[in-house]
Short mmCIF file of C-alpha atoms in Angstrom, two decimals:
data_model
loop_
_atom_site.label_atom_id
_atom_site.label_comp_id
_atom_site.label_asym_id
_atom_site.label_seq_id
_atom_site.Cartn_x
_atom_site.Cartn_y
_atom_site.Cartn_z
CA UNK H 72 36.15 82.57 59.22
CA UNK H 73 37.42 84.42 56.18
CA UNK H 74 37.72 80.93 54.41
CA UNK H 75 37.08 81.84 50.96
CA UNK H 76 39.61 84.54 51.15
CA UNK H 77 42.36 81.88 53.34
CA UNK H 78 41.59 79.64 50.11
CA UNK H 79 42.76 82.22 47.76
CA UNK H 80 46.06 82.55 49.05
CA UNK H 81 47.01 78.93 48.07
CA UNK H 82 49.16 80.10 45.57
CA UNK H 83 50.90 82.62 46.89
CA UNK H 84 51.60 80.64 50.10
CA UNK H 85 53.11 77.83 47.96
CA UNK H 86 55.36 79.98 46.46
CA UNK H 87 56.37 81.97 49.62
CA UNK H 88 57.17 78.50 51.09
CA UNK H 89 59.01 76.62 48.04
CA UNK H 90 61.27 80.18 47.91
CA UNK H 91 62.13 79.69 51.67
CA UNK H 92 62.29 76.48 50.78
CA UNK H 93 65.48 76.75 48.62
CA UNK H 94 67.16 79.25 50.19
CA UNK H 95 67.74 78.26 53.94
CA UNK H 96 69.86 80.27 56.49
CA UNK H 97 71.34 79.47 59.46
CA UNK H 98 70.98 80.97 63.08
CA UNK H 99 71.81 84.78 62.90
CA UNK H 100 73.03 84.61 59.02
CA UNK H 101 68.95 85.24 57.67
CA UNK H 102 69.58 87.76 56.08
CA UNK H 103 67.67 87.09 52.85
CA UNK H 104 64.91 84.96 55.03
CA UNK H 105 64.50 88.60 57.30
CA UNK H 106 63.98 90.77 53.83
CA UNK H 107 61.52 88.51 52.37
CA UNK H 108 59.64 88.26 55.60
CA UNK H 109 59.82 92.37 55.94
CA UNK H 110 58.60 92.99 52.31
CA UNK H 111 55.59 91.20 52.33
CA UNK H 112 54.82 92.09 55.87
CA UNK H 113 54.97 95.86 54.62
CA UNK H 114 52.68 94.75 51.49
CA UNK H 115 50.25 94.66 54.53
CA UNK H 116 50.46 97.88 55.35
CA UNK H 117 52.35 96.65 58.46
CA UNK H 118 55.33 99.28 60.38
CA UNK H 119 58.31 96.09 60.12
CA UNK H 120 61.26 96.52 62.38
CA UNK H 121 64.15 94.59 61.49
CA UNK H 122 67.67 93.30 63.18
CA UNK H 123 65.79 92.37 66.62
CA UNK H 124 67.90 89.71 68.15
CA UNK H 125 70.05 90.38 65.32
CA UNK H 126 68.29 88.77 62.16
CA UNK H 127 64.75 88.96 63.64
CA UNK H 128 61.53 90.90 62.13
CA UNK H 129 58.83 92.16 63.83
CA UNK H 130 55.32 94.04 63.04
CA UNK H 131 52.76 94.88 64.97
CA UNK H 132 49.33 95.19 63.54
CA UNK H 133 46.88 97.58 65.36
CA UNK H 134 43.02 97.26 65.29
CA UNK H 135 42.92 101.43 66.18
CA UNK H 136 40.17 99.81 69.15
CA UNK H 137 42.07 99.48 72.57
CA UNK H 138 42.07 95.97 73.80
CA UNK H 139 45.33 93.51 74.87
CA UNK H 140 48.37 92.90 73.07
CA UNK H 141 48.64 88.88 71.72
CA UNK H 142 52.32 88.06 70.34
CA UNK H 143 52.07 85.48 67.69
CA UNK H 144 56.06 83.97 66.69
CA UNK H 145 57.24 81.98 63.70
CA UNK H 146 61.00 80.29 63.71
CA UNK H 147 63.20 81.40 60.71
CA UNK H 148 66.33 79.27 60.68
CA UNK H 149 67.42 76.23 58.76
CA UNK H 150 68.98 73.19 60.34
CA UNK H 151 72.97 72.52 59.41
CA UNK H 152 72.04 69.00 57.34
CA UNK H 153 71.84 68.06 53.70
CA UNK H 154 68.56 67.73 52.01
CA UNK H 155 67.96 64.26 50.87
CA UNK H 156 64.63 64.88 48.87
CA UNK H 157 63.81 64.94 45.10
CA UNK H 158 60.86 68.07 45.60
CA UNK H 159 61.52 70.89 42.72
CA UNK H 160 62.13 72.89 45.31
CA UNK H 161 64.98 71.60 47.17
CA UNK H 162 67.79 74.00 48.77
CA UNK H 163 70.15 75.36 47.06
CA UNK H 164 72.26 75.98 49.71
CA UNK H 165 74.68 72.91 50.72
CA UNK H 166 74.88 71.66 54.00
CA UNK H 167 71.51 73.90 55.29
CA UNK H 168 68.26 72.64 55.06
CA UNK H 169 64.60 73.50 56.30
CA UNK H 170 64.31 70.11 58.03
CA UNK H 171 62.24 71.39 61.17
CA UNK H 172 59.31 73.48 58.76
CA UNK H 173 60.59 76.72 59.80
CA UNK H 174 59.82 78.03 56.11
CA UNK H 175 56.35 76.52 56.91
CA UNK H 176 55.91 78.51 59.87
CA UNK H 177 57.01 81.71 58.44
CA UNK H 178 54.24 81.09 55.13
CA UNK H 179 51.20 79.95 57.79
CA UNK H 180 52.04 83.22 59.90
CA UNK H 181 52.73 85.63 57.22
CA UNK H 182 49.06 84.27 55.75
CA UNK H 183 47.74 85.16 58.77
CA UNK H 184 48.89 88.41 59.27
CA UNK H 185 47.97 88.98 55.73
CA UNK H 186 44.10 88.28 56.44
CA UNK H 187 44.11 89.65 59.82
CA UNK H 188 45.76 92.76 58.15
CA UNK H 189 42.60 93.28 55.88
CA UNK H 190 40.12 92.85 58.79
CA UNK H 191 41.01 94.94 61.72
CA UNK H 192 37.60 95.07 62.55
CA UNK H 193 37.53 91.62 63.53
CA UNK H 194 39.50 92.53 66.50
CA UNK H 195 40.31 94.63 69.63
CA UNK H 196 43.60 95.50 70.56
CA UNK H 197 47.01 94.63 68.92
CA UNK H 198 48.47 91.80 66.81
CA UNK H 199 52.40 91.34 67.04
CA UNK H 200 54.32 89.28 64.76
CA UNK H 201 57.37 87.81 65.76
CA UNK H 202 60.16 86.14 63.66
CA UNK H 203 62.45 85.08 65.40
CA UNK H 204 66.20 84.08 64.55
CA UNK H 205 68.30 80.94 65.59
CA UNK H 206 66.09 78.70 67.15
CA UNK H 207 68.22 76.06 66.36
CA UNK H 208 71.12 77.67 67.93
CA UNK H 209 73.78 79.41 67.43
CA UNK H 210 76.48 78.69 64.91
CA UNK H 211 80.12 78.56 65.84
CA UNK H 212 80.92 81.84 63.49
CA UNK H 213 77.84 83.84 64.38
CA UNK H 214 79.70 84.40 68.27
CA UNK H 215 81.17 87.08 66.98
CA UNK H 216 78.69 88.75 64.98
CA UNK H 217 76.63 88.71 68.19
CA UNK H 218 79.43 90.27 70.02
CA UNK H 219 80.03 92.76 68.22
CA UNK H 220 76.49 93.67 67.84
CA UNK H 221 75.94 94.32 71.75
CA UNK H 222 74.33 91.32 72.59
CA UNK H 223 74.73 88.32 75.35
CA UNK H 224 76.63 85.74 74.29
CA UNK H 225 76.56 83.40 77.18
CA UNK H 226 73.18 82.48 75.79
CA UNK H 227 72.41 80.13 73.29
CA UNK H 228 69.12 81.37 72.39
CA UNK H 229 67.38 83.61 69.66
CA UNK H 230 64.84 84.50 71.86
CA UNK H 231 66.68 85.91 74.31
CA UNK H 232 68.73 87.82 72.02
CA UNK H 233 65.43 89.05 70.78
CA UNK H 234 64.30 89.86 74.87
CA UNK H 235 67.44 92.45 74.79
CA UNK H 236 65.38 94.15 71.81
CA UNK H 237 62.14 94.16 74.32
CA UNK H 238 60.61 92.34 71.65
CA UNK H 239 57.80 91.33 74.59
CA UNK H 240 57.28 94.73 76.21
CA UNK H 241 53.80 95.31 76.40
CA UNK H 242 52.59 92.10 75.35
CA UNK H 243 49.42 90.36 77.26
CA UNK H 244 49.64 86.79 75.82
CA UNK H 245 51.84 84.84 73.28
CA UNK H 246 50.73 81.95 70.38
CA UNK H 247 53.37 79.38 69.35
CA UNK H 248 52.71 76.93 66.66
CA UNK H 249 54.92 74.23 65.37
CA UNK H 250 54.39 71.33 62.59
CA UNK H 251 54.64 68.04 63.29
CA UNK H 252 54.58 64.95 60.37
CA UNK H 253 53.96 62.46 63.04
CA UNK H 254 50.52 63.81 63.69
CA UNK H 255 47.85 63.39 60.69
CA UNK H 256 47.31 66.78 59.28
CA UNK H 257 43.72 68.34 60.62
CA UNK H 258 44.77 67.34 64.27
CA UNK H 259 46.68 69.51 66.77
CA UNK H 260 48.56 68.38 69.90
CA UNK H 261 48.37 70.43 73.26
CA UNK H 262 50.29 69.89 76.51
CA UNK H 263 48.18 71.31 79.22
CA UNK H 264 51.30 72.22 80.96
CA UNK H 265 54.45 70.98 79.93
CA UNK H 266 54.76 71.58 76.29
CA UNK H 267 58.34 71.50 76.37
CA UNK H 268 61.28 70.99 78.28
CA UNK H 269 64.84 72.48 78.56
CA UNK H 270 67.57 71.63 76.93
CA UNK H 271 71.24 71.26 78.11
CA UNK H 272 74.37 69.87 76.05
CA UNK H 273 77.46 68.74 78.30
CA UNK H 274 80.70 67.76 77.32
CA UNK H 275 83.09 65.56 79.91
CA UNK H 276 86.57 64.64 79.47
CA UNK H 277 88.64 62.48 81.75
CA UNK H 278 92.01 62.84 81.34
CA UNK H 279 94.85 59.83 82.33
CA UNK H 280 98.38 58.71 81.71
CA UNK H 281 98.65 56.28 78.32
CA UNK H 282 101.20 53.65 78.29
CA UNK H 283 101.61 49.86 76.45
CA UNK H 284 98.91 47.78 77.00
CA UNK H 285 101.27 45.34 78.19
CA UNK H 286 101.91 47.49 81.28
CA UNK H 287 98.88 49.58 82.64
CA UNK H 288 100.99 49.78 85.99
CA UNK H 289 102.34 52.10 84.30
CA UNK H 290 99.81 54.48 82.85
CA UNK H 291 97.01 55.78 84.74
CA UNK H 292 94.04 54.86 82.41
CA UNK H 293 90.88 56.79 82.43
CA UNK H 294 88.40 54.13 80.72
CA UNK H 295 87.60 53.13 83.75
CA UNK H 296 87.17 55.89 85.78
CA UNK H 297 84.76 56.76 83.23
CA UNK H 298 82.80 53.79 83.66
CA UNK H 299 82.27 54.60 87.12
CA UNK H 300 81.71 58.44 86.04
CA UNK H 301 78.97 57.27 83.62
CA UNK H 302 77.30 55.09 86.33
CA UNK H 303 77.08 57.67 88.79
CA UNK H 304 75.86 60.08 86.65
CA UNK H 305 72.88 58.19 85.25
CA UNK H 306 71.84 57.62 89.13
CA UNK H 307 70.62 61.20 89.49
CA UNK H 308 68.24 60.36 87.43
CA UNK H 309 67.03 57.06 89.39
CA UNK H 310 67.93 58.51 93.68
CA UNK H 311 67.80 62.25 93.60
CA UNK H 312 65.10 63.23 91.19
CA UNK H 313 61.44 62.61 92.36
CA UNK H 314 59.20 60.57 90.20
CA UNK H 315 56.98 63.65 89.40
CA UNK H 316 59.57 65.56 88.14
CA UNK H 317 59.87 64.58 84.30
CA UNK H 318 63.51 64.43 83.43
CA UNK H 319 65.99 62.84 80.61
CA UNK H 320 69.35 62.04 81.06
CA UNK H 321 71.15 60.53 77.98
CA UNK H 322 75.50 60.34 76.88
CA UNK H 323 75.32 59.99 73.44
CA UNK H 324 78.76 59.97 72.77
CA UNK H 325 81.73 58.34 74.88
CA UNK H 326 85.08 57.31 72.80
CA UNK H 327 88.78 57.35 73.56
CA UNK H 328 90.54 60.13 70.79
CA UNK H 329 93.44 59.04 68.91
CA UNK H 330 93.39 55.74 71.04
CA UNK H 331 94.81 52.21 69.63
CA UNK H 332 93.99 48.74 70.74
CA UNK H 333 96.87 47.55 72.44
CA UNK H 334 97.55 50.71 74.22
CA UNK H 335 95.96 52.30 77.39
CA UNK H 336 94.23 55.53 76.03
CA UNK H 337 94.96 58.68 77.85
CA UNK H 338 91.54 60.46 77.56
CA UNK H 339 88.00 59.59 77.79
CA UNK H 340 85.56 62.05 75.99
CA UNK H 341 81.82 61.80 76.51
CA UNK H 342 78.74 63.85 75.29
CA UNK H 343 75.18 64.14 75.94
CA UNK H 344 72.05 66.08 76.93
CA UNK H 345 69.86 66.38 80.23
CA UNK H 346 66.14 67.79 79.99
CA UNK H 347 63.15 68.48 82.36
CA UNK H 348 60.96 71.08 83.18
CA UNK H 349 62.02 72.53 86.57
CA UNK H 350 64.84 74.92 87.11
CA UNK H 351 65.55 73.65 90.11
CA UNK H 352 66.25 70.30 89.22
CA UNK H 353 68.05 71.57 85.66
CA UNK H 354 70.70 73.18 88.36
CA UNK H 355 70.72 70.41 90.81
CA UNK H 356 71.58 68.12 87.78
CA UNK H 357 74.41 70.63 86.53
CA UNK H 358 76.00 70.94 90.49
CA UNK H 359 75.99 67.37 90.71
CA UNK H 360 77.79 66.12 87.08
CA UNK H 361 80.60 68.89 88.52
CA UNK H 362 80.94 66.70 91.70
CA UNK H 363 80.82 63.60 90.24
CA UNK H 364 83.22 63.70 87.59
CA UNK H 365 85.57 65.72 89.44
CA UNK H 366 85.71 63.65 92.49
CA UNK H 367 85.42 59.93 91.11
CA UNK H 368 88.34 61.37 88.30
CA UNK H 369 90.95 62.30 91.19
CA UNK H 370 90.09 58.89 93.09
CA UNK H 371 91.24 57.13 90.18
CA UNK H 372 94.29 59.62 89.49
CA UNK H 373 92.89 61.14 86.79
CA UNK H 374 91.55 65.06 86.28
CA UNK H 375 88.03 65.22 84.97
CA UNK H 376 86.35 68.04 83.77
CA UNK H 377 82.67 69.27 82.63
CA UNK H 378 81.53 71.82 80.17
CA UNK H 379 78.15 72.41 80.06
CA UNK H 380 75.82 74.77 77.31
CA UNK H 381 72.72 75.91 78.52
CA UNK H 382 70.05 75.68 75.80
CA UNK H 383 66.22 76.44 76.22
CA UNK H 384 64.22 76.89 78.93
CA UNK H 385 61.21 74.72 79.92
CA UNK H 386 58.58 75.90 77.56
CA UNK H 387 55.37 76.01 80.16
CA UNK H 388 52.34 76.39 79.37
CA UNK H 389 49.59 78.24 80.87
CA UNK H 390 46.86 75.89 81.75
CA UNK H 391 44.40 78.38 81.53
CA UNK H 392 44.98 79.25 78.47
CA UNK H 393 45.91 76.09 77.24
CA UNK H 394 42.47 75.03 77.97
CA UNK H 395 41.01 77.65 76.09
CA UNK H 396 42.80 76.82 72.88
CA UNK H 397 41.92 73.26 73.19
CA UNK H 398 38.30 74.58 73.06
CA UNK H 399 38.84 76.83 70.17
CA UNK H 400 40.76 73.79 68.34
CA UNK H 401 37.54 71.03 68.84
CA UNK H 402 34.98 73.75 67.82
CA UNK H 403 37.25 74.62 64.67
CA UNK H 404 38.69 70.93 63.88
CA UNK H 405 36.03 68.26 65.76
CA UNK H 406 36.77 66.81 69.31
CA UNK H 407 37.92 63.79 68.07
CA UNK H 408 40.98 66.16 66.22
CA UNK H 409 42.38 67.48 69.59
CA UNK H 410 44.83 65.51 71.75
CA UNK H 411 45.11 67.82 74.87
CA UNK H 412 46.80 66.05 76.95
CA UNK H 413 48.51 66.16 80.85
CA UNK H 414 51.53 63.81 79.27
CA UNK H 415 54.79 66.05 78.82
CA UNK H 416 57.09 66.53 75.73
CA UNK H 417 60.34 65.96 76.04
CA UNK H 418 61.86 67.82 73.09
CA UNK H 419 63.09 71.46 73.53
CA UNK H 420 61.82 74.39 72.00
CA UNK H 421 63.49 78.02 72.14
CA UNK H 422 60.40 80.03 73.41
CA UNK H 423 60.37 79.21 76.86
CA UNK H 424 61.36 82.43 78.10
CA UNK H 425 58.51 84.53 76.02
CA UNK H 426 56.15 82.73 78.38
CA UNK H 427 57.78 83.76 81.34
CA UNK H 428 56.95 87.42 80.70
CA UNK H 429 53.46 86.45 79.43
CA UNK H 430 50.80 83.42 79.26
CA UNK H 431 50.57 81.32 76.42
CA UNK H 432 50.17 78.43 74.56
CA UNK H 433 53.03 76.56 72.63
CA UNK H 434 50.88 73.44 70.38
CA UNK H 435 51.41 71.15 67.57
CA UNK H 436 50.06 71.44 64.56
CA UNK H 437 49.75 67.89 62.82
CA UNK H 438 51.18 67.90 58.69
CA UNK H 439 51.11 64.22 58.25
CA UNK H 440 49.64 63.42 55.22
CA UNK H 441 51.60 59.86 54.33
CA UNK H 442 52.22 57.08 56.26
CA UNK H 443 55.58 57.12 57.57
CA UNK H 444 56.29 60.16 57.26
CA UNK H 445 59.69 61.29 57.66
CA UNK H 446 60.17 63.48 60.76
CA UNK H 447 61.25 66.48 61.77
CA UNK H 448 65.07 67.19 61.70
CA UNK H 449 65.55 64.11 59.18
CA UNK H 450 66.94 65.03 55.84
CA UNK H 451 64.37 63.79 53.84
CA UNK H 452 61.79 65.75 55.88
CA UNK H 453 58.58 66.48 53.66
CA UNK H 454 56.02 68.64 53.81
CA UNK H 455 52.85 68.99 51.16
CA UNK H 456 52.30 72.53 50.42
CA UNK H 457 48.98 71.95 49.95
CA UNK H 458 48.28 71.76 53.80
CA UNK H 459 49.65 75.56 54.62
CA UNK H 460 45.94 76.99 54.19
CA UNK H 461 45.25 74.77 57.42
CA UNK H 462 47.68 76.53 59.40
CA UNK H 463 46.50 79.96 58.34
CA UNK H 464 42.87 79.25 59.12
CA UNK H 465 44.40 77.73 62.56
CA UNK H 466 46.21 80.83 63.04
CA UNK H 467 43.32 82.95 62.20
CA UNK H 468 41.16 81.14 64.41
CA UNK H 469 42.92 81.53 67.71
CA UNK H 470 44.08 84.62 67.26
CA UNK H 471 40.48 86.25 67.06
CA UNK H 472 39.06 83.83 70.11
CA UNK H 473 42.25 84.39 71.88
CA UNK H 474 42.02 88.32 72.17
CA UNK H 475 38.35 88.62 72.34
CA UNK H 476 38.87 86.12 75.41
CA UNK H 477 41.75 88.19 76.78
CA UNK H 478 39.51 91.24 76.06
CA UNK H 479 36.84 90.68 78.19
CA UNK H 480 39.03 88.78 81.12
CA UNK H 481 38.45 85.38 80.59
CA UNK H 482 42.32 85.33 80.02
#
């Protein structure tokens, strides 16, 4: 639908992406990204309100025909990495890069809303665009920028920042869309439920008595104790989660600061991440790690404490309408271009909560185009421009089945 006019926005897309491109910003500091995003969205003839959740932008495009609300979101943030690519248009900014095709998804949804803008007779209802800041996270120095703005900071979430600006009130459904290079471009991935899980980061340390090597009588070392920390921890996993609840349990760091080798260390200092899809078991997991590590630490003499920061929720899908946009996807692509599928992912997305005040569908949108392609959050992460037309036409696509589906009841 609307493919000849999709087409003639190659250009423009390219260059709206290779801009974003080179100028990345992190969580809460997208400043620049926000007023590029607002201008063209008001070239549309679109009402933009900016600074929701901070950074965010949001416009709402109205058909003048009653009919549901759909909320379609794009990420806006960069990752904190250095771009290790030769493109032209490689950032300019050190240490920030678009390594997760954030810039992507703000060029395939402003495209869309640049169409849909010119055909409101397409539709019933409302359209409302979403940008949303920091979905990477927040950074250490935008804590207080956040503070003093009014909003939660025991959160580590740009959409829930955005929640406190109602960004969902009166929405009826919500679209997510994310690129993926390990998925040939012209296929899309769709988790009938479990599209993705939550996310938590932990900290432990274990703290001892150092002393000479020699003479661990007298020290109280904490290596150890942290062995049989570590141990007990990764049993939740294997005698007090059930099988059907899909969960991840990994310490990827564990080292002994400012230690020596022929001295008994006098801390033990561990990181790592737990995901699943229940919040249930995401608290049960969090209880436990506080029993554990406090209680094997003052066996062995030692004081042991956990930190924990609560990332995304479970990103769930809505089967029903999951379903649907599987349909929409093998009319529009070919059935043999749509992996809907009951297995979950296991990566964390921050858009869980949007789906808790309304159905929707979170679904990947395959950009591979070379074998072994790097991946997403890699520093020499790639995408060919050429392939953003796809993800307007994709955009386009559900968006006009979705509310004339919602619109008569079928959703």
């Amino acid at each position: 639908m609307f493919e000849r006019e999709i087409n003639d926005l190659q250009n423009e897309l390219e260059s709206h992406y290779k801009d974003l491109h080179e100028h990345p910003e992190k969580g809460f500091h997208e400043t620049r990204t926000a007023a590029f995003i607002a201008k063209e969205l008001k070239s549309y003839g679109l009402k933009v309100k900016m600074g929701v959740g901070l950074t965010g932008v949001v416009a709402e495009l109205d058909s003048g025909k009653p009919g549901k609300t759909l909320m379609m979101r794009a990420d806006i943030d960069c990752l904190e990495i250095q771009e290790q690519t030769d493109v032209p248009w490689k950032s300019q900014n050190p240490g920030l890069m678009h390594g997760c095709g954030h810039d992507s998804h703000v060029t395939m949804l402003l495209g869309a809303a640049n169409i849909l803008s010119r055909h409101k007779e397409a539709f019933q209802g409302k359209i409302r665009f979403v940008f949303q800041p920091a979905e990477e996270g927040t950074p250490a120095d935008a804590w207080a920028l956040l503070k003093k703005a009014g909003y939660d900071t025991t959160v580590q979430s740009g959409s829930l920042q955005m929640l406190q600006d109602h960004v969902m009130d009166g929405v009826d459904g919500c679209l997510v869309m994310h690129v993926q290079p390990q998925i040939p471009f012209g296929n899309v991935r769709i988790s009938k439920r479990n599209a993705a899980s939550s996310s938590d980061w932990f900290t432990i340390d274990i703290h001892g008595k150092g002393g000479h090597g020699a003479m661990p009588h007298k020290a109280i070392d904490p290596l150890p104790v942290a062995a049989q920390i570590i141990n007990e921890l990764y049993m939740i996993m294997a005698r007090e989660i059930p099988a059907s609840q899909t969960s991840a349990f990994t310490i990827g760091v564990c080292n002994t600061p400012s230690a020596v080798w022929n001295a008994v260390c006098d801390r033990v200092h561990m990181e790592g991440t737990y995901r699943n899809f229940n919040e249930g078991v995401r608290e049960h997991i969090a209880a436990r790690m506080e029993e554990i590590v406090t209680s094997i630490a003052a066996a062995g003499r030692c004081t042991g404490s956990v930190q924990r920061v609560k990332y995304y929720k479970a990103v769930l899908n809505n089967e029903t309408w999951s379903s649907r946009v599987a349909g929409y996807c093998r009319d529009f692509l070919g059935p043999d271009h749509v992996d809907y599928t009951e297995e979950p992912s296991i990566t964390s997305e921050d858009c869980g909560c949007f789906m808790e005040k309304a159905p929707g569908v979170y679904f990947w949108f395959g950009i591979g185009t070379e074998p072994d392609q790097p991946p997403l959050h890699s520093p020499r992460f790639y995408l060919d421009p050429k392939i953003l037309v796809g993800g307007v036409r994709m955009h386009v696509n559900n968006a006009l089945h979705l509310l004339a589906d919602m619109n008569a009841g079928v959703l």
